Amino acid sequence: MQSNIKKHLNVPKIIAFVILSIASLLVLIPLFWALVNSFRSADDIYYHPYSFFPTSFNNWTISNYISIFTSDKYPVGRWIINSLIVSLSSSVLYLIIACLAAYAFVFLKLRFANGLFLFLIGTMTVPGIVLTVPQFSQIYQMGLNKTLLGLILPGLGGVYGLFLIRQFFLSIPYDLIESARADGAKDLTIFTHIVVPLGKSIIMVQGLFGFLGAWNDLVWAQIIIGQTTPDNWTLSYGLSKVIEGTQTYSNLGLQLACTIVAMVPIAIMYIFVQKRIVEGVSMTGIKR
Amino acid sequence: MSAEKKVNFKKARELYKASGAKIVEDSIDSFVSIRDVDKIYPNGVQAVFHFNLDIKEKEFIVFVGPSGCGKSTTLRMIAGLEEITNGKLYIDKVLANTKSPDQRDIAMVFQSYALYPHMNVYDNMSFGLKINKAMLPLLDKEGKPVSDENGKPLLVKRHYTKDEINDLVFGAARILNLGDYLDRKPKELSGGQMQRVALGRAIVRRPKLFLMDEPLSNLDAKLRISMRSEILKIHHRVGATTIYVTHDQTEAMTMADRIVVMNMGHISQVDTPRNIYENPSNLFGAIFIGSPSINLMNVTYADSTITFGNGSALKLQDGTNAKIKAFFDSKLLFYKQTLQRFELRHHEILPVLKSLLRTKNEAKIQELLGLHYLCEREQEIKDLLAKVLSEQKYKNDVRKIMALIEEKDHVLSSIVDELDANKPNTEAHKPVVLNKKNKGVRTPHEEKEILEKLISYFEKGYEHTNLILGVRPEFFALGDANSPVKGKVFLQEYLGTEKYVYFSFLEKEYVVRVSSKEDFKRGGDINLTFDLHDVHLFDPVTGLSIA
């Protein structure tokens, strides 16, 4: 029996496992270090910079977190709400627009649809940073400068998510759509009852991407809301200000705590969406 | 858009609205009427040519033909999933060309079943009910139907209630034996069950018209046979008009009230299964319907006698002789007339129009106005000619007329296209006509060439012409040494009560059905004779049946 198992050692699989383990460790160790050191007092980090863990039990502290959440200068709760508003509305609005557009591209036999789509794909070659100035001038002229709406709107024209969703919709058998049409469904019904439920997983994934992008966005946030009072800041921008403020005395623990605070909502999001990412859509209702 | 056209458009729209957004044709007495329907895809390929069919209420119609013959395209045009390029489609006397599928009151069953994978069987079957409104009895607050003063239930357009949906779905599930599977997802069902769900989804909506696109071709042979009778039972029970598409001639023969045999986008024959089997109107239908296929033998006709390649001759009955003569005469006359029309337009009218481009000659225009153009757009041409006569700047109109005259001739094209359709695409009986070039569209010149070939063929007359003799495998009888057909057996298929014996005769292979008691040796001789009542004669050039 044992020799049997030995014979069937899957060498390529073992190599892959080892490589993946090392890669995961490389990703996870900094995260783990950030988590641990966010609970470490500033002095301890300063005097023992090469120690991975707090040097003694007394040096474990939650003071970093307390100072984030209690500071009068930094309304962190407000920032979280602002960030949630921006991230949720921009990702949800984007999903609505992109899904409807993808539906039109795939299932409505429109003239020039392919040409238009190629053009849209072509715009992906323009680096985002190039668009910053024109976008800012547009937002400024619309009077949305210094508002959260100014953070939400520019992201709604993205092509990448549309491309992703369109590719998935292409894999939905056209028979299903025609069958729904023969059942008497109109396009909006087909969209809400057939296409969206089938594309649930890809929509979730794109939603997560959109949420992450908006949550972590710093450059654009700095441009739009940088000159406003702290009440209007988003979490990522606000925390960057906290870090900036600590640079004179280098409170690394506080900086790391900020990072962890910014990460937690994302992690929670991920736990919910992760199942959907893995879950494939079974197409066995169609026999080929 | 000219002012005149604008007014017409407005008027048409008012008329359309006044009739409840319906264009009703009361003269139609069939349930589905398909008039001169063409399908030309955007890339220029024509899939369906001048399709004409009237379907009576409660009829079970089967479209049958090889793949790519346009049968599914036609069905999809009736369903509204495919646009109709030319022609008219009436469903229940209402013009349905521009109606979307949900307005046509149809239900369709797809080959792939197309069940919604994220819904269970119940939801799949109730989907069409949930999303549509229908004319249903008005309900009071207790859910009881409200009657008018005459005691008839009042009908209103509303959504189905939950109870009504339940009743309909459970009713359909009972008919189809799906009661135990209602909460399963499609992926947990077998092929036959998925098939039944797809049928159920169609029947719960109680549509006026059922459309089925090869619904059984994904099932295994045994299930297919049982589902065949299942579908027929449902048809008799529900009584809805059904159009069923298949490539399987057995399905067509066993299920249809009437079969529509299609080939290369044309209807080759429409008739009851029995009539198609016994009196095929052309070679294609004769070969396609019947299993094993009909035996086709090349014979020479001369002096009321047909002669096989080996010299053995058979005297035909007197009636047959007259039929062959009539066939040749009528075809010759018809093709000559068509050619005349073509030449009139191209060799007489066009030169006159060309001269008009140089100088305006009113006498010539009057002359043209008096002519018969014998084409569909004659009135249009004459209106333009009248305009040429009255106006100073006329050259553009003359050019328009020239374009109309040079346009493809509908009748000529259909003659030539049907020649292809009548003949099977097998190696031995390839269509004789020119190969199609340029996406399957022939130029008028090419069509004329074909017409001339046909005329010269029919002018040669029917004496000493080659014909094709068609004998169904069961119409052979075993004969003696004097029999006309003397073959060598090379294969036998034993089927229980009967067997098929394959034999070669004059270097071609044929099949005969005999009682299984008959014994043959491989390589042995087989002598066969047949009754001239039961055989068919075909013209090899046009593929049409003569007698």
Short mmCIF file of N, CA, C and O in Angstrom, two decimals, chain B residues 215-292:
data_model
loop_
_atom_site.label_atom_id
_atom_site.label_comp_id
_atom_site.label_asym_id
_atom_site.label_seq_id
_atom_site.Cartn_x
_atom_site.Cartn_y
_atom_site.Cartn_z
N PRO B 215 -36.97 19.31 -31.47
CA PRO B 215 -36.96 19.12 -30.03
C PRO B 215 -36.44 17.75 -29.60
O PRO B 215 -36.06 17.59 -28.45
N LEU B 216 -36.42 16.79 -30.50
CA LEU B 216 -36.07 15.44 -30.06
C LEU B 216 -34.67 15.02 -30.48
O LEU B 216 -34.23 13.93 -30.17
N SER B 217 -33.96 15.89 -31.19
CA SER B 217 -32.72 15.38 -31.79
C SER B 217 -31.59 15.19 -30.79
O SER B 217 -30.58 14.60 -31.13
N ASN B 218 -31.75 15.65 -29.54
CA ASN B 218 -30.70 15.39 -28.56
C ASN B 218 -30.99 14.17 -27.70
O ASN B 218 -30.24 13.88 -26.76
N LEU B 219 -32.08 13.49 -27.97
CA LEU B 219 -32.44 12.34 -27.14
C LEU B 219 -31.95 11.05 -27.78
O LEU B 219 -31.73 11.00 -28.99
N ASP B 220 -31.81 10.00 -26.97
CA ASP B 220 -31.40 8.73 -27.57
C ASP B 220 -32.60 8.10 -28.28
O ASP B 220 -33.74 8.49 -28.08
N ALA B 221 -32.29 7.12 -29.12
CA ALA B 221 -33.28 6.63 -30.09
C ALA B 221 -34.57 6.17 -29.42
O ALA B 221 -35.67 6.49 -29.88
N LYS B 222 -34.45 5.44 -28.32
CA LYS B 222 -35.64 4.86 -27.69
C LYS B 222 -36.53 5.96 -27.11
O LYS B 222 -37.74 5.97 -27.30
N LEU B 223 -35.88 6.91 -26.42
CA LEU B 223 -36.61 8.01 -25.80
C LEU B 223 -37.28 8.86 -26.87
O LEU B 223 -38.39 9.37 -26.69
N ARG B 224 -36.59 8.97 -28.00
CA ARG B 224 -37.12 9.79 -29.07
C ARG B 224 -38.47 9.25 -29.55
O ARG B 224 -39.41 9.98 -29.78
N ILE B 225 -38.52 7.91 -29.66
CA ILE B 225 -39.75 7.31 -30.15
C ILE B 225 -40.88 7.52 -29.15
O ILE B 225 -42.00 7.87 -29.52
N SER B 226 -40.58 7.38 -27.84
CA SER B 226 -41.65 7.53 -26.86
C SER B 226 -42.07 9.00 -26.75
O SER B 226 -43.24 9.31 -26.59
N MET B 227 -41.09 9.92 -26.88
CA MET B 227 -41.44 11.34 -26.82
C MET B 227 -42.27 11.76 -28.03
O MET B 227 -43.08 12.66 -27.95
N ARG B 228 -42.01 11.06 -29.15
CA ARG B 228 -42.75 11.36 -30.36
C ARG B 228 -44.24 11.21 -30.12
O ARG B 228 -45.03 12.09 -30.41
N SER B 229 -44.61 10.06 -29.54
CA SER B 229 -46.04 9.83 -29.30
C SER B 229 -46.52 10.75 -28.18
O SER B 229 -47.67 11.19 -28.18
N GLU B 230 -45.61 11.05 -27.23
CA GLU B 230 -45.97 11.97 -26.14
C GLU B 230 -46.38 13.34 -26.71
O GLU B 230 -47.42 13.89 -26.34
N ILE B 231 -45.57 13.83 -27.63
CA ILE B 231 -45.86 15.15 -28.21
C ILE B 231 -47.17 15.10 -28.98
O ILE B 231 -47.99 16.02 -28.90
N LEU B 232 -47.39 14.01 -29.70
CA LEU B 232 -48.64 13.90 -30.45
C LEU B 232 -49.84 13.88 -29.51
O LEU B 232 -50.86 14.51 -29.77
N LYS B 233 -49.69 13.15 -28.39
CA LYS B 233 -50.78 13.09 -27.41
C LYS B 233 -51.09 14.48 -26.89
O LYS B 233 -52.25 14.88 -26.78
N ILE B 234 -50.02 15.21 -26.55
CA ILE B 234 -50.22 16.58 -26.04
C ILE B 234 -50.89 17.43 -27.11
O ILE B 234 -51.80 18.21 -26.81
N HIS B 235 -50.46 17.23 -28.35
CA HIS B 235 -51.05 18.01 -29.43
C HIS B 235 -52.56 17.75 -29.52
O HIS B 235 -53.35 18.68 -29.65
N HIS B 236 -52.94 16.48 -29.43
CA HIS B 236 -54.37 16.17 -29.52
C HIS B 236 -55.12 16.72 -28.33
O HIS B 236 -56.26 17.15 -28.44
N ARG B 237 -54.46 16.72 -27.17
CA ARG B 237 -55.11 17.18 -25.95
C ARG B 237 -55.25 18.70 -25.94
O ARG B 237 -56.30 19.24 -25.63
N VAL B 238 -54.15 19.39 -26.26
CA VAL B 238 -54.16 20.85 -26.21
C VAL B 238 -54.81 21.45 -27.45
O VAL B 238 -55.50 22.46 -27.39
N GLY B 239 -54.56 20.81 -28.57
CA GLY B 239 -55.23 21.23 -29.80
C GLY B 239 -54.67 22.48 -30.44
O GLY B 239 -55.32 23.07 -31.29
N ALA B 240 -53.48 22.91 -30.03
CA ALA B 240 -52.91 24.13 -30.63
C ALA B 240 -52.25 23.79 -31.97
O ALA B 240 -51.73 22.69 -32.15
N THR B 241 -52.28 24.74 -32.86
CA THR B 241 -51.58 24.59 -34.13
C THR B 241 -50.09 24.43 -33.84
O THR B 241 -49.54 25.15 -33.01
N THR B 242 -49.46 23.49 -34.51
CA THR B 242 -48.07 23.21 -34.22
C THR B 242 -47.23 23.22 -35.49
O THR B 242 -47.66 22.66 -36.51
N ILE B 243 -46.10 23.86 -35.42
CA ILE B 243 -45.12 23.75 -36.51
C ILE B 243 -43.88 23.11 -35.92
O ILE B 243 -43.35 23.58 -34.92
N TYR B 244 -43.46 22.04 -36.53
CA TYR B 244 -42.42 21.21 -35.97
C TYR B 244 -41.31 21.08 -37.01
O TYR B 244 -41.59 20.75 -38.17
N VAL B 245 -40.09 21.37 -36.60
CA VAL B 245 -38.97 21.31 -37.54
C VAL B 245 -38.12 20.09 -37.22
O VAL B 245 -37.81 19.85 -36.06
N THR B 246 -37.78 19.34 -38.23
CA THR B 246 -36.91 18.18 -37.99
C THR B 246 -36.12 17.87 -39.26
O THR B 246 -36.50 18.30 -40.35
N HIS B 247 -35.01 17.15 -39.10
CA HIS B 247 -34.31 16.68 -40.29
C HIS B 247 -34.54 15.19 -40.47
O HIS B 247 -34.02 14.57 -41.37
N ASP B 248 -35.35 14.62 -39.55
CA ASP B 248 -35.55 13.18 -39.53
C ASP B 248 -36.84 12.86 -40.27
O ASP B 248 -37.94 13.22 -39.84
N GLN B 249 -36.74 12.17 -41.40
CA GLN B 249 -37.93 11.93 -42.20
C GLN B 249 -38.91 11.01 -41.48
O GLN B 249 -40.11 11.10 -41.69
N THR B 250 -38.40 10.13 -40.59
CA THR B 250 -39.31 9.24 -39.86
C THR B 250 -40.21 10.06 -38.94
O THR B 250 -41.42 9.84 -38.87
N GLU B 251 -39.62 11.03 -38.23
CA GLU B 251 -40.42 11.91 -37.39
C GLU B 251 -41.47 12.63 -38.22
O GLU B 251 -42.63 12.73 -37.83
N ALA B 252 -41.05 13.13 -39.37
CA ALA B 252 -41.98 13.86 -40.22
C ALA B 252 -43.12 12.96 -40.64
O ALA B 252 -44.30 13.32 -40.55
N MET B 253 -42.80 11.74 -41.09
CA MET B 253 -43.82 10.83 -41.59
C MET B 253 -44.79 10.44 -40.48
O MET B 253 -45.99 10.34 -40.70
N THR B 254 -44.26 10.18 -39.28
CA THR B 254 -45.12 9.65 -38.22
C THR B 254 -45.95 10.73 -37.54
O THR B 254 -47.00 10.44 -37.00
N MET B 255 -45.47 11.97 -37.51
CA MET B 255 -46.15 12.97 -36.71
C MET B 255 -47.05 13.92 -37.50
O MET B 255 -48.04 14.42 -36.98
N ALA B 256 -46.71 14.15 -38.74
CA ALA B 256 -47.31 15.30 -39.43
C ALA B 256 -48.73 15.04 -39.92
O ALA B 256 -49.07 13.93 -40.32
N ASP B 257 -49.56 16.09 -39.87
CA ASP B 257 -50.77 16.11 -40.68
C ASP B 257 -50.37 16.42 -42.12
O ASP B 257 -50.84 15.81 -43.06
N ARG B 258 -49.50 17.42 -42.24
CA ARG B 258 -48.94 17.73 -43.54
C ARG B 258 -47.44 17.95 -43.40
O ARG B 258 -46.99 18.55 -42.42
N ILE B 259 -46.70 17.50 -44.39
CA ILE B 259 -45.24 17.68 -44.38
C ILE B 259 -44.88 18.77 -45.36
O ILE B 259 -45.45 18.84 -46.45
N VAL B 260 -43.95 19.62 -44.96
CA VAL B 260 -43.38 20.58 -45.89
C VAL B 260 -41.95 20.14 -46.14
O VAL B 260 -41.11 20.23 -45.25
N VAL B 261 -41.69 19.58 -47.32
CA VAL B 261 -40.32 19.16 -47.63
C VAL B 261 -39.58 20.38 -48.17
O VAL B 261 -40.06 21.06 -49.08
N MET B 262 -38.43 20.68 -47.55
CA MET B 262 -37.68 21.85 -47.99
C MET B 262 -36.30 21.46 -48.47
O MET B 262 -35.71 20.51 -47.98
N ASN B 263 -35.80 22.20 -49.47
CA ASN B 263 -34.44 21.99 -49.94
C ASN B 263 -33.88 23.31 -50.44
O ASN B 263 -34.53 24.02 -51.20
N MET B 264 -32.72 23.64 -50.01
CA MET B 264 -32.00 24.85 -50.45
C MET B 264 -32.87 26.10 -50.39
O MET B 264 -32.86 26.93 -51.29
N GLY B 265 -33.64 26.21 -49.33
CA GLY B 265 -34.42 27.43 -49.14
C GLY B 265 -35.76 27.45 -49.87
O GLY B 265 -36.48 28.43 -49.78
N HIS B 266 -36.06 26.38 -50.60
CA HIS B 266 -37.32 26.33 -51.32
C HIS B 266 -38.22 25.25 -50.73
O HIS B 266 -37.73 24.26 -50.20
N ILE B 267 -39.51 25.45 -50.89
CA ILE B 267 -40.42 24.35 -50.58
C ILE B 267 -40.37 23.41 -51.77
O ILE B 267 -40.59 23.82 -52.91
N SER B 268 -40.07 22.15 -51.51
CA SER B 268 -40.01 21.20 -52.60
C SER B 268 -41.38 20.54 -52.79
O SER B 268 -41.81 20.28 -53.91
N GLN B 269 -42.09 20.30 -51.69
CA GLN B 269 -43.45 19.75 -51.80
C GLN B 269 -44.17 19.91 -50.47
O GLN B 269 -43.57 19.80 -49.41
N VAL B 270 -45.46 20.18 -50.52
CA VAL B 270 -46.28 20.23 -49.31
C VAL B 270 -47.44 19.26 -49.51
O VAL B 270 -48.20 19.40 -50.46
N ASP B 271 -47.56 18.29 -48.63
CA ASP B 271 -48.68 17.36 -48.75
C ASP B 271 -48.74 16.47 -47.52
O ASP B 271 -47.90 16.58 -46.63
N THR B 272 -49.75 15.61 -47.49
CA THR B 272 -49.82 14.65 -46.39
C THR B 272 -48.68 13.66 -46.54
O THR B 272 -48.18 13.44 -47.65
N PRO B 273 -48.27 13.03 -45.43
CA PRO B 273 -47.17 12.06 -45.53
C PRO B 273 -47.42 11.01 -46.60
O PRO B 273 -46.52 10.68 -47.38
N ARG B 274 -48.66 10.54 -46.66
CA ARG B 274 -48.95 9.47 -47.61
C ARG B 274 -48.80 9.95 -49.05
O ARG B 274 -48.19 9.28 -49.89
N ASN B 275 -49.34 11.13 -49.34
CA ASN B 275 -49.24 11.64 -50.70
C ASN B 275 -47.80 11.91 -51.10
O ASN B 275 -47.41 11.69 -52.24
N ILE B 276 -47.02 12.42 -50.15
CA ILE B 276 -45.63 12.68 -50.49
C ILE B 276 -44.90 11.38 -50.77
O ILE B 276 -44.10 11.28 -51.71
N TYR B 277 -45.22 10.36 -50.01
CA TYR B 277 -44.54 9.08 -50.21
C TYR B 277 -44.97 8.45 -51.53
O TYR B 277 -44.15 7.93 -52.29
N GLU B 278 -46.27 8.52 -51.79
CA GLU B 278 -46.77 7.82 -52.98
C GLU B 278 -46.62 8.63 -54.26
O GLU B 278 -46.45 8.07 -55.33
N ASN B 279 -46.73 9.94 -54.14
CA ASN B 279 -46.62 10.78 -55.35
C ASN B 279 -45.63 11.91 -55.14
O ASN B 279 -46.01 13.07 -55.08
N PRO B 280 -44.36 11.60 -55.03
CA PRO B 280 -43.39 12.69 -54.86
C PRO B 280 -43.39 13.57 -56.10
O PRO B 280 -43.48 13.06 -57.22
N SER B 281 -43.32 14.89 -55.89
CA SER B 281 -43.42 15.76 -57.06
C SER B 281 -42.06 16.01 -57.69
O SER B 281 -41.97 16.55 -58.76
N ASN B 282 -41.00 15.64 -57.01
CA ASN B 282 -39.67 15.79 -57.61
C ASN B 282 -38.68 14.81 -57.01
O ASN B 282 -38.97 14.14 -56.02
N LEU B 283 -37.50 14.77 -57.62
CA LEU B 283 -36.47 13.81 -57.19
C LEU B 283 -36.07 14.01 -55.75
O LEU B 283 -35.87 13.06 -55.01
N PHE B 284 -35.96 15.28 -55.33
CA PHE B 284 -35.47 15.53 -53.98
C PHE B 284 -36.39 14.92 -52.93
O PHE B 284 -35.95 14.18 -52.06
N GLY B 285 -37.69 15.22 -53.07
CA GLY B 285 -38.64 14.70 -52.10
C GLY B 285 -38.70 13.18 -52.15
O GLY B 285 -38.82 12.52 -51.12
N ALA B 286 -38.60 12.62 -53.35
CA ALA B 286 -38.66 11.17 -53.50
C ALA B 286 -37.52 10.51 -52.74
O ALA B 286 -37.71 9.50 -52.07
N ILE B 287 -36.34 11.11 -52.81
CA ILE B 287 -35.18 10.51 -52.14
C ILE B 287 -35.23 10.77 -50.64
O ILE B 287 -34.92 9.91 -49.83
N PHE B 288 -35.65 12.01 -50.27
CA PHE B 288 -35.56 12.38 -48.86
C PHE B 288 -36.58 11.64 -48.00
O PHE B 288 -36.30 11.27 -46.87
N ILE B 289 -37.77 11.43 -48.53
CA ILE B 289 -38.81 10.77 -47.76
C ILE B 289 -38.80 9.28 -48.11
O ILE B 289 -38.80 8.92 -49.28
N GLY B 290 -38.80 8.45 -47.08
CA GLY B 290 -38.76 7.01 -47.31
C GLY B 290 -37.44 6.44 -46.84
O GLY B 290 -36.38 7.00 -47.12
N SER B 291 -37.51 5.36 -46.08
CA SER B 291 -36.29 4.73 -45.58
C SER B 291 -36.45 3.23 -45.66
O SER B 291 -37.40 2.69 -45.10
N PRO B 292 -35.59 2.50 -46.36
CA PRO B 292 -34.47 2.99 -47.17
C PRO B 292 -34.99 3.83 -48.33
O PRO B 292 -36.15 3.76 -48.69
#
